[in-house]
mmCIF file of C-alpha atoms in Angstrom:
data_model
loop_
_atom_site.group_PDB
_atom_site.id
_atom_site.type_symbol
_atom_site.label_atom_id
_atom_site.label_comp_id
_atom_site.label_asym_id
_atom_site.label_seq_id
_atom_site.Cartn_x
_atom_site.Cartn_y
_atom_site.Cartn_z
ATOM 1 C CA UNK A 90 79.951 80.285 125.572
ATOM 2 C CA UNK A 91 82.442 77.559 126.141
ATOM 3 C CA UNK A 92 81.583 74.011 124.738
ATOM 4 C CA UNK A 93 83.537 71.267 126.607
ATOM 5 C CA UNK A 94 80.912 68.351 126.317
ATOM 6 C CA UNK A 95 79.004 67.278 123.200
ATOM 7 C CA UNK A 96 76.307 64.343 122.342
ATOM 8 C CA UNK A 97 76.216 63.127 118.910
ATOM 9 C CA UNK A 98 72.759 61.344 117.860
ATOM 10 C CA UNK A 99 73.042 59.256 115.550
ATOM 11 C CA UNK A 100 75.913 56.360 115.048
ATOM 12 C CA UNK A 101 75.974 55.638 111.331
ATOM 13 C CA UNK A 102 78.696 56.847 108.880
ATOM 14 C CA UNK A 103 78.404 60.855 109.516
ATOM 15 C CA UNK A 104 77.570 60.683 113.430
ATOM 16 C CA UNK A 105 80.633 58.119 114.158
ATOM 17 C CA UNK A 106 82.583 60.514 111.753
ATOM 18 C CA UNK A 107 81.685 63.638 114.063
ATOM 19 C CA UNK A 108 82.061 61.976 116.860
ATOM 20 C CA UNK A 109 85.826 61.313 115.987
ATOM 21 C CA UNK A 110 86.553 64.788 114.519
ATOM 22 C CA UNK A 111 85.023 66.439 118.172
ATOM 23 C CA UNK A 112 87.096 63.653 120.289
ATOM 24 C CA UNK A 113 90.617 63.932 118.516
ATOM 25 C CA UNK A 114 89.888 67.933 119.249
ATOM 26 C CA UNK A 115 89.299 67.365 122.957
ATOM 27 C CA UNK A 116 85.747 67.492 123.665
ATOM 28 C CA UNK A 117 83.817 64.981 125.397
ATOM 29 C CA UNK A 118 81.786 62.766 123.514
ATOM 30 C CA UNK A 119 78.620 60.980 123.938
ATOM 31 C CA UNK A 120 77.778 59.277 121.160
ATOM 32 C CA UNK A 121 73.681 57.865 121.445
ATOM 33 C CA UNK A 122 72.352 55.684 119.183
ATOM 34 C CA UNK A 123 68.849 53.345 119.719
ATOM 35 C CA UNK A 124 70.645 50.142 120.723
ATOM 36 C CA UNK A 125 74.130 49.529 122.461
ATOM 37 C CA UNK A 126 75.401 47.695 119.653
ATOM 38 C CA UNK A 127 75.138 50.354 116.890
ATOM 39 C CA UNK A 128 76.934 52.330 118.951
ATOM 40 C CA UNK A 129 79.768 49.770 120.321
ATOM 41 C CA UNK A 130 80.420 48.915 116.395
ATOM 42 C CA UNK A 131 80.288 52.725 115.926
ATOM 43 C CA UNK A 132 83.248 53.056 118.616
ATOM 44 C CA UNK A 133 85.008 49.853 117.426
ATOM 45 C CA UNK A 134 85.296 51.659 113.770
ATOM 46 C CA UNK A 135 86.464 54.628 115.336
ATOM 47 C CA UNK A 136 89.340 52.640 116.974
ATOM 48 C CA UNK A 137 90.053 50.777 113.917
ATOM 49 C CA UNK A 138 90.362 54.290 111.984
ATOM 50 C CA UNK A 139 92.507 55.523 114.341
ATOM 51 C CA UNK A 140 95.001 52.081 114.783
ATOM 52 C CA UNK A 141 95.210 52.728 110.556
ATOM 53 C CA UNK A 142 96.233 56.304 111.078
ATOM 54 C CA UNK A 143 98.701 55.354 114.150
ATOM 55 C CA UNK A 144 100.478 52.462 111.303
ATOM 56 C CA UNK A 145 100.355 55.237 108.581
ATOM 57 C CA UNK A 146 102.841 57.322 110.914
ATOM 58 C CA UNK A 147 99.712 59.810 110.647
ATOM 59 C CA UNK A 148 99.020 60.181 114.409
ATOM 60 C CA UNK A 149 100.708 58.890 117.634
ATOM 61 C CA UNK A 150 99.153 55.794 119.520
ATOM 62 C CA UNK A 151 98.613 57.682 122.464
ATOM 63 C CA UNK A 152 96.486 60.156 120.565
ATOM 64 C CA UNK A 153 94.383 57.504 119.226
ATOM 65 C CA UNK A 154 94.143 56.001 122.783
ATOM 66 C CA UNK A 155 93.065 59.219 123.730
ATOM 67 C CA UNK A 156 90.777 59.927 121.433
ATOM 68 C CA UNK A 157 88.859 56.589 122.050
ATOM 69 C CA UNK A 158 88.825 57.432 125.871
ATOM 70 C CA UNK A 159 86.955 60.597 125.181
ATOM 71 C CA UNK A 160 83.593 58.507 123.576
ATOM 72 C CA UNK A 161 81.047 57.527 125.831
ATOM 73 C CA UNK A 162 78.125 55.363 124.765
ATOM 74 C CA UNK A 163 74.669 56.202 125.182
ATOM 75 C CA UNK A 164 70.871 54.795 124.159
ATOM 76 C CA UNK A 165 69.351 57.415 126.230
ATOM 77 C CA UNK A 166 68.359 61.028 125.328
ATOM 78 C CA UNK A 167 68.872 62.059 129.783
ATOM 79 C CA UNK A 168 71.975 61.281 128.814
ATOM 80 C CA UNK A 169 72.387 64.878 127.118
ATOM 81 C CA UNK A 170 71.363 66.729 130.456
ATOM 82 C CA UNK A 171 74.758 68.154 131.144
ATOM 83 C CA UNK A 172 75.792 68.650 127.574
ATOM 84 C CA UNK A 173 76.902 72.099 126.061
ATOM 85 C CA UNK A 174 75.955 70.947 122.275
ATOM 86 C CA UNK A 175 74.140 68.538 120.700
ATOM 87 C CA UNK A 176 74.830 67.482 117.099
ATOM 88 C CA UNK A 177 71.683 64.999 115.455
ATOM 89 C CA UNK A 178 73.034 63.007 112.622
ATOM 90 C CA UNK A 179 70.123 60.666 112.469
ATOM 91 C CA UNK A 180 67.984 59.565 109.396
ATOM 92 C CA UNK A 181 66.953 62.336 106.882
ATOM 93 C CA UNK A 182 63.356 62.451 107.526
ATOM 94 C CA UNK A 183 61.549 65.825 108.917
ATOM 95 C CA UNK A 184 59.336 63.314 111.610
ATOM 96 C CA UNK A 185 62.128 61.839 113.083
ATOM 97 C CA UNK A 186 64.378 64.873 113.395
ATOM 98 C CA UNK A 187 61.406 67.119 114.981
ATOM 99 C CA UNK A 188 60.842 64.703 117.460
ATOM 100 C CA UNK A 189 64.240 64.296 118.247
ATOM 101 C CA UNK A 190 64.363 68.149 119.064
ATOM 102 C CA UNK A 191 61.385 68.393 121.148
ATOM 103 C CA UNK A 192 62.915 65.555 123.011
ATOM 104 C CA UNK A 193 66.495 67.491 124.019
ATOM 105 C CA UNK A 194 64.746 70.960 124.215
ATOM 106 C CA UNK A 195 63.290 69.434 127.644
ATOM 107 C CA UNK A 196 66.345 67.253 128.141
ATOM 108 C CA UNK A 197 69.083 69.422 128.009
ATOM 109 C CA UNK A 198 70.369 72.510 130.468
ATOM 110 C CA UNK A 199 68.575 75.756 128.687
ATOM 111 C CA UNK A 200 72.292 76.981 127.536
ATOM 112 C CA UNK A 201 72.972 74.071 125.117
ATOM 113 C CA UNK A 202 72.992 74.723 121.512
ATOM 114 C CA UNK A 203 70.904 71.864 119.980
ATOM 115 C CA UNK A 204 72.257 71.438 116.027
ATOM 116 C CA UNK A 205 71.450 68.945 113.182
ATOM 117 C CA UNK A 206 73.740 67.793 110.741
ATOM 118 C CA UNK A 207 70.768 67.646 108.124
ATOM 119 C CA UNK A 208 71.260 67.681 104.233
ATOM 120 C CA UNK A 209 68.687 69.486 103.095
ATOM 121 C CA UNK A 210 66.045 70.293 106.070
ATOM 122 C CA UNK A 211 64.741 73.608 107.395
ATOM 123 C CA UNK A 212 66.847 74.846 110.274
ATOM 124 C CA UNK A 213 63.923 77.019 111.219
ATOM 125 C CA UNK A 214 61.399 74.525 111.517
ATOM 126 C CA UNK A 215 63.191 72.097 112.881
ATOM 127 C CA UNK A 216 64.054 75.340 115.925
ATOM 128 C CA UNK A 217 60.147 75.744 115.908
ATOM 129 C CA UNK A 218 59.581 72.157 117.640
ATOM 130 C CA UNK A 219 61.830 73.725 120.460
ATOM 131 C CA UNK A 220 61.429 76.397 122.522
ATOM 132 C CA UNK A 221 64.810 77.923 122.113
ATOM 133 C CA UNK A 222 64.501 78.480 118.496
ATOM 134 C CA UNK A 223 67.843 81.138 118.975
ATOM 135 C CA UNK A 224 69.677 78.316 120.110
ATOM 136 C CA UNK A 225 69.411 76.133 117.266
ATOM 137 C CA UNK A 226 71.404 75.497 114.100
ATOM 138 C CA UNK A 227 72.513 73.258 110.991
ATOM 139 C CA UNK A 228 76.339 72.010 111.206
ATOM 140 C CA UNK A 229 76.284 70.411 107.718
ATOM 141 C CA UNK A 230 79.655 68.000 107.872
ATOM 142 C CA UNK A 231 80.487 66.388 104.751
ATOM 143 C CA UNK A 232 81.298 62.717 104.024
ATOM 144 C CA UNK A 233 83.684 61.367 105.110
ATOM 145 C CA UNK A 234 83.819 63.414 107.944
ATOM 146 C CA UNK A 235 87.484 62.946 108.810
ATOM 147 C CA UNK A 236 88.647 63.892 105.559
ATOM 148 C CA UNK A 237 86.164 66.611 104.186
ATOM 149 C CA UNK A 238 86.932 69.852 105.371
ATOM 150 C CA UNK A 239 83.511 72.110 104.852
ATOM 151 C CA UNK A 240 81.152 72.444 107.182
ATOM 152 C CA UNK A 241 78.440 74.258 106.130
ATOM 153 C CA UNK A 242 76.903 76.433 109.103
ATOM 154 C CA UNK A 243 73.222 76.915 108.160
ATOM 155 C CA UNK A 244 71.478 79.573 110.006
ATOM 156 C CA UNK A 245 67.763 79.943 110.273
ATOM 157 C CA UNK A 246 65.587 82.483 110.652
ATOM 158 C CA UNK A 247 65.457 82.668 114.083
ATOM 159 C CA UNK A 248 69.001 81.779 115.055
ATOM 160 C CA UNK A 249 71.069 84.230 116.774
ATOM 161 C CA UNK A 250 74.856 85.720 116.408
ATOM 162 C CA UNK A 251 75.521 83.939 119.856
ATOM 163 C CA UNK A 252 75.008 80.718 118.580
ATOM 164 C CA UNK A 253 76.791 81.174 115.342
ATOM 165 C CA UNK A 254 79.636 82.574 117.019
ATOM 166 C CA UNK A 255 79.950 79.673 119.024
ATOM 167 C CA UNK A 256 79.495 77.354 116.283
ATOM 168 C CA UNK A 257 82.330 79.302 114.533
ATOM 169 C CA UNK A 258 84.611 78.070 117.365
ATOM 170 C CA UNK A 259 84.073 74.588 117.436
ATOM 171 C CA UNK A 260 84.268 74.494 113.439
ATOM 172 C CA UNK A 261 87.606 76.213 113.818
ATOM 173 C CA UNK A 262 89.297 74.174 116.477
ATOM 174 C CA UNK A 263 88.188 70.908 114.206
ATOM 175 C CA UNK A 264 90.660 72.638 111.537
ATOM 176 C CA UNK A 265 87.518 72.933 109.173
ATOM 177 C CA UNK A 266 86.902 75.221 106.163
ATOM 178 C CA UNK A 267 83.329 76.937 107.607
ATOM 179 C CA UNK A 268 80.854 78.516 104.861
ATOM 180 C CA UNK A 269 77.619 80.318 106.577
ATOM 181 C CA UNK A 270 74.412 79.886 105.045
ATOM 182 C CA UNK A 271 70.474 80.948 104.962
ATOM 183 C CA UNK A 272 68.298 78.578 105.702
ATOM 184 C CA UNK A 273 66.763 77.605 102.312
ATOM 185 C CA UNK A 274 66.413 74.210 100.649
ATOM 186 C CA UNK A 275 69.309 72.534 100.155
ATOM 187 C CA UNK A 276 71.630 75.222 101.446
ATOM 188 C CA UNK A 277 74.342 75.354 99.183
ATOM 189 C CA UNK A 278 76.347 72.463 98.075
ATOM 190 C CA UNK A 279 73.330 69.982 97.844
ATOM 191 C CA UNK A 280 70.988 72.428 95.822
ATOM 192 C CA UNK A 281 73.959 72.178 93.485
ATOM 193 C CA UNK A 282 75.283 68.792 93.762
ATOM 194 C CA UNK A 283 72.339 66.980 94.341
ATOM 195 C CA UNK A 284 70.728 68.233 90.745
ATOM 196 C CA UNK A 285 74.149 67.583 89.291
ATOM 197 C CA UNK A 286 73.571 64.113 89.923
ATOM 198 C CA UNK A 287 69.974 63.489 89.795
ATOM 199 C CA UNK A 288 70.913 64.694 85.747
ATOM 200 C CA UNK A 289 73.560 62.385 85.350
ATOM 201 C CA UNK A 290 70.447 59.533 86.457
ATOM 202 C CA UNK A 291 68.247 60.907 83.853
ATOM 203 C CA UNK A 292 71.209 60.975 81.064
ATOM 204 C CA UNK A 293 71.387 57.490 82.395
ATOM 205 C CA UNK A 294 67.731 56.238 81.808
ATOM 206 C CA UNK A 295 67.470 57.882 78.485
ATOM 207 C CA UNK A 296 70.687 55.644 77.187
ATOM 208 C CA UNK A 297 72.499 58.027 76.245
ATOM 209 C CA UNK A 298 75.866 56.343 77.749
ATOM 210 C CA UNK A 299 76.396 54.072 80.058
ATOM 211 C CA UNK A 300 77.008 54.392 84.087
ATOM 212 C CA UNK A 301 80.416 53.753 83.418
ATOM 213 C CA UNK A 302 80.974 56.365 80.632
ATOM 214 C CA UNK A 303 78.927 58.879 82.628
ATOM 215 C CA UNK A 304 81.434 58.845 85.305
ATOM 216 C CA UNK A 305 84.445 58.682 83.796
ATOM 217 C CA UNK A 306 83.231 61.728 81.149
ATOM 218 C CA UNK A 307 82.753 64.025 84.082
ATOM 219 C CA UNK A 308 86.141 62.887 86.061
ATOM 220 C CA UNK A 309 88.260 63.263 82.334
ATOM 221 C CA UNK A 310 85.912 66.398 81.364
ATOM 222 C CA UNK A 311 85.204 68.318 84.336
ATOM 223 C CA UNK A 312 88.043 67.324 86.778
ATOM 224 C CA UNK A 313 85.852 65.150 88.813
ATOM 225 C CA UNK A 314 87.357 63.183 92.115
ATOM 226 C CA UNK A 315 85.135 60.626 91.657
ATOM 227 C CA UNK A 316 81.937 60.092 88.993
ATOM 228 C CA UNK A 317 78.284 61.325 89.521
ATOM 229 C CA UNK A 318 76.942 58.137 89.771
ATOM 230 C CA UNK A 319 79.360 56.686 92.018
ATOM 231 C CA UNK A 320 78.708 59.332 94.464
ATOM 232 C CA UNK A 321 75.417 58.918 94.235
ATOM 233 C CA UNK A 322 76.109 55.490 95.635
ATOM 234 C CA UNK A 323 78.334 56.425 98.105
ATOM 235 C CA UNK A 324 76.027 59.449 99.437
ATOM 236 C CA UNK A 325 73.130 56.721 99.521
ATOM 237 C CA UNK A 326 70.480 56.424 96.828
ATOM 238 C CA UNK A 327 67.630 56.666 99.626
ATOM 239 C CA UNK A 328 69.019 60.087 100.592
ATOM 240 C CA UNK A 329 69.755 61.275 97.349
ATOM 241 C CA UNK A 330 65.741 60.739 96.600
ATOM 242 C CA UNK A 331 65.182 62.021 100.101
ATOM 243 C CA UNK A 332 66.866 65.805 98.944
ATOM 244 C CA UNK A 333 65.599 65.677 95.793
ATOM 245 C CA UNK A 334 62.223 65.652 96.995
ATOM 246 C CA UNK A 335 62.481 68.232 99.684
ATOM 247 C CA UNK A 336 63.794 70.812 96.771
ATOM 248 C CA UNK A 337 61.223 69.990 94.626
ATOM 249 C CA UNK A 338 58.613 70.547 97.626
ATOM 250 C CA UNK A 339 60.783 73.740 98.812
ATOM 251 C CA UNK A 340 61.158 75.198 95.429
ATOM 252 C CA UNK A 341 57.877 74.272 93.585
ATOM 253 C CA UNK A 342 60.312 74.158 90.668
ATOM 254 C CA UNK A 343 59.973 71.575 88.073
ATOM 255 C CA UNK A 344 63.530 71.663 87.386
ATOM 256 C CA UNK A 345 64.474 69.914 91.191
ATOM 257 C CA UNK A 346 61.651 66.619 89.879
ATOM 258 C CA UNK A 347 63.821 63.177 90.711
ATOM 259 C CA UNK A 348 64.398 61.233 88.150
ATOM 260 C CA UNK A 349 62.281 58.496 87.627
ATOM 261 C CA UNK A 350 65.248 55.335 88.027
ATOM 262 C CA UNK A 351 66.118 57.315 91.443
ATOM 263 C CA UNK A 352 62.830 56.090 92.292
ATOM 264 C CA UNK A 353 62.547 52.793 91.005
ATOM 265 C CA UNK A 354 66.316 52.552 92.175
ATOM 266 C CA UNK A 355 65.297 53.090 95.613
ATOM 267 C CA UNK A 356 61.915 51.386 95.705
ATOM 268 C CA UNK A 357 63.777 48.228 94.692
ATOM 269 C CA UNK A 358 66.336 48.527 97.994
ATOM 270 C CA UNK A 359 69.429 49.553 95.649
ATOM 271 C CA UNK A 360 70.667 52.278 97.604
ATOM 272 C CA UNK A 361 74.250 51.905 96.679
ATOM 273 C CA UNK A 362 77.284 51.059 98.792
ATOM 274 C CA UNK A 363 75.105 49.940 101.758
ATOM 275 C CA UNK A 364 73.734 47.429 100.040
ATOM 276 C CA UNK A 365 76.092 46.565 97.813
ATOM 277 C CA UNK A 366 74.010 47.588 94.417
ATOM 278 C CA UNK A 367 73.289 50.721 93.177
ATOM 279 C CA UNK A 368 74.502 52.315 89.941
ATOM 280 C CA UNK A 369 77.223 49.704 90.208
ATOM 281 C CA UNK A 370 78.014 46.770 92.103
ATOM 282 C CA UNK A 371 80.370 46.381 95.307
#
């Protein structure tokens, strides 16, 4: 099928960051949020992005211009009734997401591929609150979505070739490495990542080196862009907690538990980068 028109739900860091990667590829972009101004700050960082690439010699001004005319703003779900895809990027939590879906399954025309950009969520139940549980699918984009090439195309159980196919085309035209995957817990790079990092929390909280030296050991030992902890701020302590839990509940496996200063971490609002304390301080 041909996708020329695409709604992204969700405004925050990953659904402004799809939202750019589908406009500066052509599509047509709605990008919905719950109230006008997340999404006119979304747009307004998008332009910003672009102006930075435009001085950088990284992209002509009337490709950024472009790009920006391609967005459309939306607070309404009947926005997404002529849409040919619709990516959800909204808060990790399985309530939210499944009512999302049941809402576009009646919104949108029946050929639209409905997808969520989920972490760590069943694809498969997620396609159960619809009733075009073929038609659905996990486009896992990575952060920051401009810059991180995988996307991780999770398929679930009831998914079919026609909408992976199609999915293949849009990750391709976005210049994206594309990795398939069965639905399961985590998929693939948070079931490893995610543990990675909920260890480095617990070498933490035993004092066995500091945040600092935790880091920097795996960036000088392992090769490391950037430290475990430091991730874990940038990824979002909140979400971190939020995948941890739904391996442990997927896996029944002792070995996916979170760490005990994850919790306390997030029950004291130190989520990282977005609130300026996590790990570290910013």
């Amino acid at each position: 099928m041909s996708i020329n028109k695409v709604m992204v739900i969700g405004s925050g860091q990953m659904g402004s960051g799809i939202a750019q990667v589908l406009a500066q590829a052509g599509y047509s972009v709605i990008l919905n949020d719950i109230k006008q101004e997340f999404v006119d700050g979304a747009v307004a960082k998008i332009s910003k992005q672009l102006d930075r690439s435009v001085e950088k010699g990284r992209l002509a001004a009337a490709d950024a211009e472009a790009t920006v005319a391609r967005i459309v703003t939306s607070v309404d779900y009947a926005d997404a009734k002529d849409v040919d895809l619709v990516i959800e990027a909204a808060t990790e939590r399985r309530d939210i997401k499944l009512n999302i879906f049941k809402q576009l399954d009646e919104i949108t025309p029946a050929h639209a591929i409905l997808a969520s950009n989920t972490s760590s969520l069943s694809i498969t139940e997620i396609a159960a609150a619809t009733n075009r549980p073929n038609q659905v699918v996990g486009l896992h984009f990575f952060n920051p979505v401009p810059v991180m090439k995988l996307i991780e195309i999770n398929i679930g159980l009831t998914t079919d070739e026609a909408t992976v196919a199609a999915m293949r085309e849009v990750g391709e035209s976005l210049n994206k490495t594309l990795v398939e995957v069965k639905d399961a817990p985590g998929f693939v790079v948070n079931r490893i990542l995610i543990p990675m990092i909920n260890e480095a929390i617990i070498v933490l909280n035993e004092g066995i080196s500091t945040a600092a030296e935790i880091d920097e050991a795996m960036k000088a030992g392992a090769n490391h862009p950037m430290g475990p902890l430091a991730l874990a701020d940038l990824i979002g302590l909140d979400t971190v907690l939020a995948i941890m839990n739904v391996l442990y509940e997927g896996y029944s496996d002792s070995k996916y538990r979170p760490a005990q200063l994850l919790k306390k971490k997030v029950e004291a609002g130190h989520l990282g980068r977005k609130t300026g304390q996590g790990f570290f301080e910013y």
